[in-house]
């Protein structure tokens, strides 16, 4: 299979290389990264490029600079991705998985829309809707329980959406776009915190007497005509940290 070209700038490739090693645990807390001069030689880039890569890792709180010593790995906060981030990841890599993640417990079916989903999707309570769910895990355990609510009209055009198995070759949005020509062109993201409900605890595989706060991430994806294609709800496991990193141009 043809490999996707890596068109990221050199500093981003260096940062990504060490980010993956830190997140996977290959580089544990306390380890020193190679010196700027060594990295410059190994990667064949200017020291300024290495410094920008290390600055990126420091901003993500993965490493810290120690004067006179070097750059030390400080470990990683246990991550939590939003549905929007998983969508972006799916577009760029073909998979919604983050580094070190996997997913299981994939389910797909046409079900009556519960009241909160009906309100979010602008349909009547009890109307038919496709429900796809899965559990994301990494080396720390459950990352999130993720549910995609999709208009029932796609069940016939895209039968894979109602199968209880992982969608292969991309995401549900990608499959819908390829099968129907309807592409998501806009999304709206919302994040809310709440004390975990009994349903949250069940979905996150936690004991029923657990008291914990969770993040609930909502994403709506619509096409060029403003029609809803997918409504995603991710319930993040307690103790997870959601982070956004953006490039800012002057």
mmCIF file of C-alpha atoms in Angstrom:
data_model
loop_
_atom_site.group_PDB
_atom_site.id
_atom_site.type_symbol
_atom_site.label_atom_id
_atom_site.label_comp_id
_atom_site.label_asym_id
_atom_site.label_seq_id
_atom_site.Cartn_x
_atom_site.Cartn_y
_atom_site.Cartn_z
ATOM 1 C CA UNK A 1 0.000 0.000 0.000
ATOM 2 C CA UNK A 2 1.313 3.451 -0.876
ATOM 3 C CA UNK A 3 2.526 5.390 2.167
ATOM 4 C CA UNK A 4 1.029 8.828 2.791
ATOM 5 C CA UNK A 5 3.646 11.549 2.303
ATOM 6 C CA UNK A 6 4.533 13.409 5.485
ATOM 7 C CA UNK A 7 4.250 17.051 4.494
ATOM 8 C CA UNK A 8 4.581 18.459 7.993
ATOM 9 C CA UNK A 9 7.415 20.933 8.627
ATOM 10 C CA UNK A 10 10.576 19.404 10.115
ATOM 11 C CA UNK A 11 9.992 20.761 13.623
ATOM 12 C CA UNK A 12 6.521 19.134 13.664
ATOM 13 C CA UNK A 13 7.947 15.772 12.582
ATOM 14 C CA UNK A 14 10.572 15.904 15.323
ATOM 15 C CA UNK A 15 7.970 16.859 17.930
ATOM 16 C CA UNK A 16 5.626 14.104 16.730
ATOM 17 C CA UNK A 17 8.429 11.521 16.895
ATOM 18 C CA UNK A 18 9.167 12.250 20.537
ATOM 19 C CA UNK A 19 5.528 12.835 21.445
ATOM 20 C CA UNK A 20 4.698 9.301 20.323
ATOM 21 C CA UNK A 21 7.611 7.841 22.294
ATOM 22 C CA UNK A 22 6.566 9.728 25.434
ATOM 23 C CA UNK A 23 2.862 8.939 25.158
ATOM 24 C CA UNK A 24 3.556 5.243 24.491
ATOM 25 C CA UNK A 25 5.814 5.044 27.544
ATOM 26 C CA UNK A 26 8.915 4.218 25.526
ATOM 27 C CA UNK A 27 10.478 7.363 27.001
ATOM 28 C CA UNK A 28 9.428 7.442 30.671
ATOM 29 C CA UNK A 29 9.488 10.417 33.022
ATOM 30 C CA UNK A 30 12.985 11.450 34.059
ATOM 31 C CA UNK A 31 14.732 10.501 30.818
ATOM 32 C CA UNK A 32 16.769 13.223 29.125
ATOM 33 C CA UNK A 33 16.275 13.833 25.419
ATOM 34 C CA UNK A 34 19.381 14.131 23.229
ATOM 35 C CA UNK A 35 21.004 17.572 23.171
ATOM 36 C CA UNK A 36 19.920 20.190 20.662
ATOM 37 C CA UNK A 37 23.220 19.772 18.843
ATOM 38 C CA UNK A 38 22.787 15.989 18.654
ATOM 39 C CA UNK A 39 19.198 16.263 17.422
ATOM 40 C CA UNK A 40 20.232 18.843 14.859
ATOM 41 C CA UNK A 41 22.815 16.426 13.487
ATOM 42 C CA UNK A 42 20.551 13.350 13.626
ATOM 43 C CA UNK A 43 17.658 15.049 11.830
ATOM 44 C CA UNK A 44 19.784 17.166 9.494
ATOM 45 C CA UNK A 45 18.109 20.422 10.496
ATOM 46 C CA UNK A 46 19.128 23.736 11.997
ATOM 47 C CA UNK A 47 19.307 24.098 15.767
ATOM 48 C CA UNK A 48 16.474 26.647 15.557
ATOM 49 C CA UNK A 49 14.248 23.916 14.121
ATOM 50 C CA UNK A 50 15.095 21.575 17.006
ATOM 51 C CA UNK A 51 14.474 24.363 19.509
ATOM 52 C CA UNK A 52 11.004 24.932 18.007
ATOM 53 C CA UNK A 53 10.234 21.202 18.249
ATOM 54 C CA UNK A 54 11.295 21.110 21.910
ATOM 55 C CA UNK A 55 9.319 24.270 22.612
ATOM 56 C CA UNK A 56 6.248 22.533 21.185
ATOM 57 C CA UNK A 57 6.770 19.584 23.542
ATOM 58 C CA UNK A 58 7.251 21.952 26.483
ATOM 59 C CA UNK A 59 4.013 23.759 25.642
ATOM 60 C CA UNK A 60 2.276 20.381 25.638
ATOM 61 C CA UNK A 61 3.815 19.745 29.079
ATOM 62 C CA UNK A 62 5.510 16.570 27.895
ATOM 63 C CA UNK A 63 9.046 17.783 28.673
ATOM 64 C CA UNK A 64 10.735 20.514 30.669
ATOM 65 C CA UNK A 65 14.011 22.340 30.234
ATOM 66 C CA UNK A 66 16.491 22.105 33.120
ATOM 67 C CA UNK A 67 19.175 24.797 33.035
ATOM 68 C CA UNK A 68 22.620 23.281 32.592
ATOM 69 C CA UNK A 69 21.210 19.765 32.276
ATOM 70 C CA UNK A 70 18.976 19.462 29.202
ATOM 71 C CA UNK A 71 15.417 18.530 28.286
ATOM 72 C CA UNK A 72 13.739 16.077 30.648
ATOM 73 C CA UNK A 73 10.659 13.968 29.954
ATOM 74 C CA UNK A 74 7.987 14.714 32.542
ATOM 75 C CA UNK A 75 5.523 12.094 31.354
ATOM 76 C CA UNK A 76 2.161 12.780 29.824
ATOM 77 C CA UNK A 77 -1.296 13.702 31.044
ATOM 78 C CA UNK A 78 -3.741 10.907 30.269
ATOM 79 C CA UNK A 79 -5.325 12.209 27.052
ATOM 80 C CA UNK A 80 -8.926 12.551 25.937
ATOM 81 C CA UNK A 81 -9.795 13.315 22.313
ATOM 82 C CA UNK A 82 -12.981 15.048 21.225
ATOM 83 C CA UNK A 83 -15.123 13.741 18.380
ATOM 84 C CA UNK A 84 -13.898 16.643 16.269
ATOM 85 C CA UNK A 85 -10.281 15.675 16.920
ATOM 86 C CA UNK A 86 -11.070 12.078 15.990
ATOM 87 C CA UNK A 87 -12.689 13.354 12.790
ATOM 88 C CA UNK A 88 -9.556 15.355 11.941
ATOM 89 C CA UNK A 89 -7.397 12.344 12.721
ATOM 90 C CA UNK A 90 -9.550 10.151 10.492
ATOM 91 C CA UNK A 91 -9.160 12.575 7.588
ATOM 92 C CA UNK A 92 -5.374 12.671 7.919
ATOM 93 C CA UNK A 93 -4.613 9.052 8.865
ATOM 94 C CA UNK A 94 -7.697 7.017 7.945
ATOM 95 C CA UNK A 95 -8.216 6.049 11.599
ATOM 96 C CA UNK A 96 -9.821 7.802 14.560
ATOM 97 C CA UNK A 97 -7.428 6.108 16.998
ATOM 98 C CA UNK A 98 -4.938 8.208 18.916
ATOM 99 C CA UNK A 99 -1.413 7.095 19.758
ATOM 100 C CA UNK A 100 -1.548 3.811 21.664
ATOM 101 C CA UNK A 101 -5.330 3.533 21.330
ATOM 102 C CA UNK A 102 -7.609 0.789 20.126
ATOM 103 C CA UNK A 103 -11.370 0.400 20.063
ATOM 104 C CA UNK A 104 -13.786 -2.440 20.734
ATOM 105 C CA UNK A 105 -17.420 -3.163 21.631
ATOM 106 C CA UNK A 106 -18.556 -1.742 18.286
ATOM 107 C CA UNK A 107 -22.333 -1.750 17.928
ATOM 108 C CA UNK A 108 -24.626 -0.484 15.182
ATOM 109 C CA UNK A 109 -28.422 -0.497 14.995
ATOM 110 C CA UNK A 110 -31.488 1.527 14.090
ATOM 111 C CA UNK A 111 -33.191 2.580 17.330
ATOM 112 C CA UNK A 112 -35.821 5.071 18.557
ATOM 113 C CA UNK A 113 -34.248 8.454 19.324
ATOM 114 C CA UNK A 114 -34.153 9.280 23.041
ATOM 115 C CA UNK A 115 -35.335 12.755 24.023
ATOM 116 C CA UNK A 116 -31.901 14.405 24.351
ATOM 117 C CA UNK A 117 -30.733 13.037 20.993
ATOM 118 C CA UNK A 118 -34.011 13.985 19.311
ATOM 119 C CA UNK A 119 -33.641 17.560 20.562
ATOM 120 C CA UNK A 120 -30.031 17.770 19.355
ATOM 121 C CA UNK A 121 -30.885 16.344 15.930
ATOM 122 C CA UNK A 122 -34.115 18.297 15.466
ATOM 123 C CA UNK A 123 -36.332 15.205 15.142
ATOM 124 C CA UNK A 124 -39.225 13.787 17.113
ATOM 125 C CA UNK A 125 -38.705 11.671 20.208
ATOM 126 C CA UNK A 126 -38.887 8.017 19.200
ATOM 127 C CA UNK A 127 -38.142 8.633 15.522
ATOM 128 C CA UNK A 128 -35.780 6.097 14.021
ATOM 129 C CA UNK A 129 -32.088 6.947 14.088
ATOM 130 C CA UNK A 130 -28.857 5.023 13.571
ATOM 131 C CA UNK A 131 -26.864 4.527 16.739
ATOM 132 C CA UNK A 132 -23.200 3.517 16.457
ATOM 133 C CA UNK A 133 -21.119 3.105 19.602
ATOM 134 C CA UNK A 134 -17.654 1.970 20.566
ATOM 135 C CA UNK A 135 -15.226 2.057 23.491
ATOM 136 C CA UNK A 136 -11.772 3.602 23.067
ATOM 137 C CA UNK A 137 -8.964 2.230 25.230
ATOM 138 C CA UNK A 138 -5.269 2.798 25.723
ATOM 139 C CA UNK A 139 -2.628 1.571 28.131
ATOM 140 C CA UNK A 140 -4.350 3.376 31.022
ATOM 141 C CA UNK A 141 -7.751 1.759 30.429
ATOM 142 C CA UNK A 142 -10.964 3.169 28.999
ATOM 143 C CA UNK A 143 -10.438 6.522 27.269
ATOM 144 C CA UNK A 144 -14.039 7.241 26.360
ATOM 145 C CA UNK A 145 -17.345 5.746 25.332
ATOM 146 C CA UNK A 146 -18.255 7.216 21.962
ATOM 147 C CA UNK A 147 -21.667 7.253 20.287
ATOM 148 C CA UNK A 148 -22.511 8.479 16.789
ATOM 149 C CA UNK A 149 -26.161 9.303 16.086
ATOM 150 C CA UNK A 150 -26.896 9.365 12.349
ATOM 151 C CA UNK A 151 -30.163 10.013 10.442
ATOM 152 C CA UNK A 152 -31.922 6.726 9.672
ATOM 153 C CA UNK A 153 -32.114 7.584 5.961
ATOM 154 C CA UNK A 154 -28.510 6.394 5.620
ATOM 155 C CA UNK A 155 -29.242 2.872 6.812
ATOM 156 C CA UNK A 156 -30.223 1.657 3.345
ATOM 157 C CA UNK A 157 -27.597 3.610 1.409
ATOM 158 C CA UNK A 158 -24.766 2.696 3.786
ATOM 159 C CA UNK A 159 -25.525 -0.740 5.321
ATOM 160 C CA UNK A 160 -22.180 -0.845 7.158
ATOM 161 C CA UNK A 161 -23.495 1.825 9.537
ATOM 162 C CA UNK A 162 -25.890 -0.626 11.173
ATOM 163 C CA UNK A 163 -23.469 -3.520 11.504
ATOM 164 C CA UNK A 164 -21.988 -4.242 14.913
ATOM 165 C CA UNK A 165 -18.400 -4.154 13.752
ATOM 166 C CA UNK A 166 -15.696 -1.567 13.305
ATOM 167 C CA UNK A 167 -15.951 0.448 10.103
ATOM 168 C CA UNK A 168 -12.916 -0.390 8.028
ATOM 169 C CA UNK A 169 -11.106 2.122 5.860
ATOM 170 C CA UNK A 170 -12.080 5.288 7.678
ATOM 171 C CA UNK A 171 -14.897 6.817 9.684
ATOM 172 C CA UNK A 172 -18.683 6.866 9.401
ATOM 173 C CA UNK A 173 -18.541 10.399 7.963
ATOM 174 C CA UNK A 174 -16.054 9.270 5.346
ATOM 175 C CA UNK A 175 -18.176 6.281 4.443
ATOM 176 C CA UNK A 176 -21.283 8.446 4.088
ATOM 177 C CA UNK A 177 -19.389 10.911 1.883
ATOM 178 C CA UNK A 178 -18.082 8.161 -0.405
ATOM 179 C CA UNK A 179 -21.452 6.407 -0.634
ATOM 180 C CA UNK A 180 -23.806 9.386 -0.962
ATOM 181 C CA UNK A 181 -21.679 12.365 -1.985
ATOM 182 C CA UNK A 182 -22.743 14.293 1.122
ATOM 183 C CA UNK A 183 -19.713 15.753 2.853
ATOM 184 C CA UNK A 184 -19.522 17.364 6.279
ATOM 185 C CA UNK A 185 -18.412 20.966 5.738
ATOM 186 C CA UNK A 186 -19.076 22.429 9.168
ATOM 187 C CA UNK A 187 -19.073 21.168 12.718
ATOM 188 C CA UNK A 188 -20.071 22.556 16.082
ATOM 189 C CA UNK A 189 -18.322 21.362 19.226
ATOM 190 C CA UNK A 190 -19.477 21.669 22.823
ATOM 191 C CA UNK A 191 -17.895 20.343 26.017
ATOM 192 C CA UNK A 192 -19.690 20.003 29.357
ATOM 193 C CA UNK A 193 -18.634 18.609 32.728
ATOM 194 C CA UNK A 194 -20.941 16.680 35.033
ATOM 195 C CA UNK A 195 -20.913 14.170 37.838
ATOM 196 C CA UNK A 196 -21.014 10.741 36.233
ATOM 197 C CA UNK A 197 -24.501 9.274 36.027
ATOM 198 C CA UNK A 198 -25.306 5.607 36.495
ATOM 199 C CA UNK A 199 -25.344 5.241 32.700
ATOM 200 C CA UNK A 200 -21.964 6.984 32.407
ATOM 201 C CA UNK A 201 -20.444 4.589 34.948
ATOM 202 C CA UNK A 202 -21.848 1.587 33.095
ATOM 203 C CA UNK A 203 -20.550 2.783 29.730
ATOM 204 C CA UNK A 204 -17.112 3.561 31.196
ATOM 205 C CA UNK A 205 -17.005 0.176 32.967
ATOM 206 C CA UNK A 206 -16.687 1.747 36.405
ATOM 207 C CA UNK A 207 -18.154 0.432 39.682
ATOM 208 C CA UNK A 208 -21.725 1.677 40.228
ATOM 209 C CA UNK A 209 -20.813 3.377 43.524
ATOM 210 C CA UNK A 210 -18.113 5.559 41.891
ATOM 211 C CA UNK A 211 -18.399 9.322 42.353
ATOM 212 C CA UNK A 212 -16.423 11.173 39.696
ATOM 213 C CA UNK A 213 -16.611 14.071 37.265
ATOM 214 C CA UNK A 214 -16.552 13.352 33.540
ATOM 215 C CA UNK A 215 -16.279 15.453 30.405
ATOM 216 C CA UNK A 216 -19.014 15.014 27.811
ATOM 217 C CA UNK A 217 -18.002 16.102 24.316
ATOM 218 C CA UNK A 218 -20.663 16.882 21.705
ATOM 219 C CA UNK A 219 -20.004 17.378 17.977
ATOM 220 C CA UNK A 220 -22.507 18.137 15.222
ATOM 221 C CA UNK A 221 -21.476 17.673 11.587
ATOM 222 C CA UNK A 222 -23.570 19.243 8.811
ATOM 223 C CA UNK A 223 -23.339 19.398 5.024
ATOM 224 C CA UNK A 224 -23.287 22.424 2.723
ATOM 225 C CA UNK A 225 -27.089 22.704 2.902
ATOM 226 C CA UNK A 226 -27.029 22.741 6.695
ATOM 227 C CA UNK A 227 -28.424 19.208 6.987
ATOM 228 C CA UNK A 228 -27.184 17.173 9.934
ATOM 229 C CA UNK A 229 -25.049 14.194 8.951
ATOM 230 C CA UNK A 230 -23.881 13.044 12.369
ATOM 231 C CA UNK A 231 -24.229 13.948 16.030
ATOM 232 C CA UNK A 232 -21.435 12.564 18.178
ATOM 233 C CA UNK A 233 -21.342 12.192 21.953
ATOM 234 C CA UNK A 234 -18.150 11.136 23.747
ATOM 235 C CA UNK A 235 -18.163 10.492 27.497
ATOM 236 C CA UNK A 236 -14.584 10.730 28.721
ATOM 237 C CA UNK A 237 -13.277 8.608 31.558
ATOM 238 C CA UNK A 238 -12.491 10.405 34.854
ATOM 239 C CA UNK A 239 -8.994 11.835 35.124
ATOM 240 C CA UNK A 240 -8.576 12.391 31.410
ATOM 241 C CA UNK A 241 -7.178 15.653 30.043
ATOM 242 C CA UNK A 242 -8.396 17.200 26.794
ATOM 243 C CA UNK A 243 -5.926 19.421 25.010
ATOM 244 C CA UNK A 244 -6.030 21.548 21.868
ATOM 245 C CA UNK A 245 -2.893 22.791 20.126
ATOM 246 C CA UNK A 246 -3.195 25.313 17.284
ATOM 247 C CA UNK A 247 -0.749 27.067 15.019
ATOM 248 C CA UNK A 248 -1.069 30.859 15.130
ATOM 249 C CA UNK A 249 0.148 32.879 12.153
ATOM 250 C CA UNK A 250 1.217 36.469 12.676
#
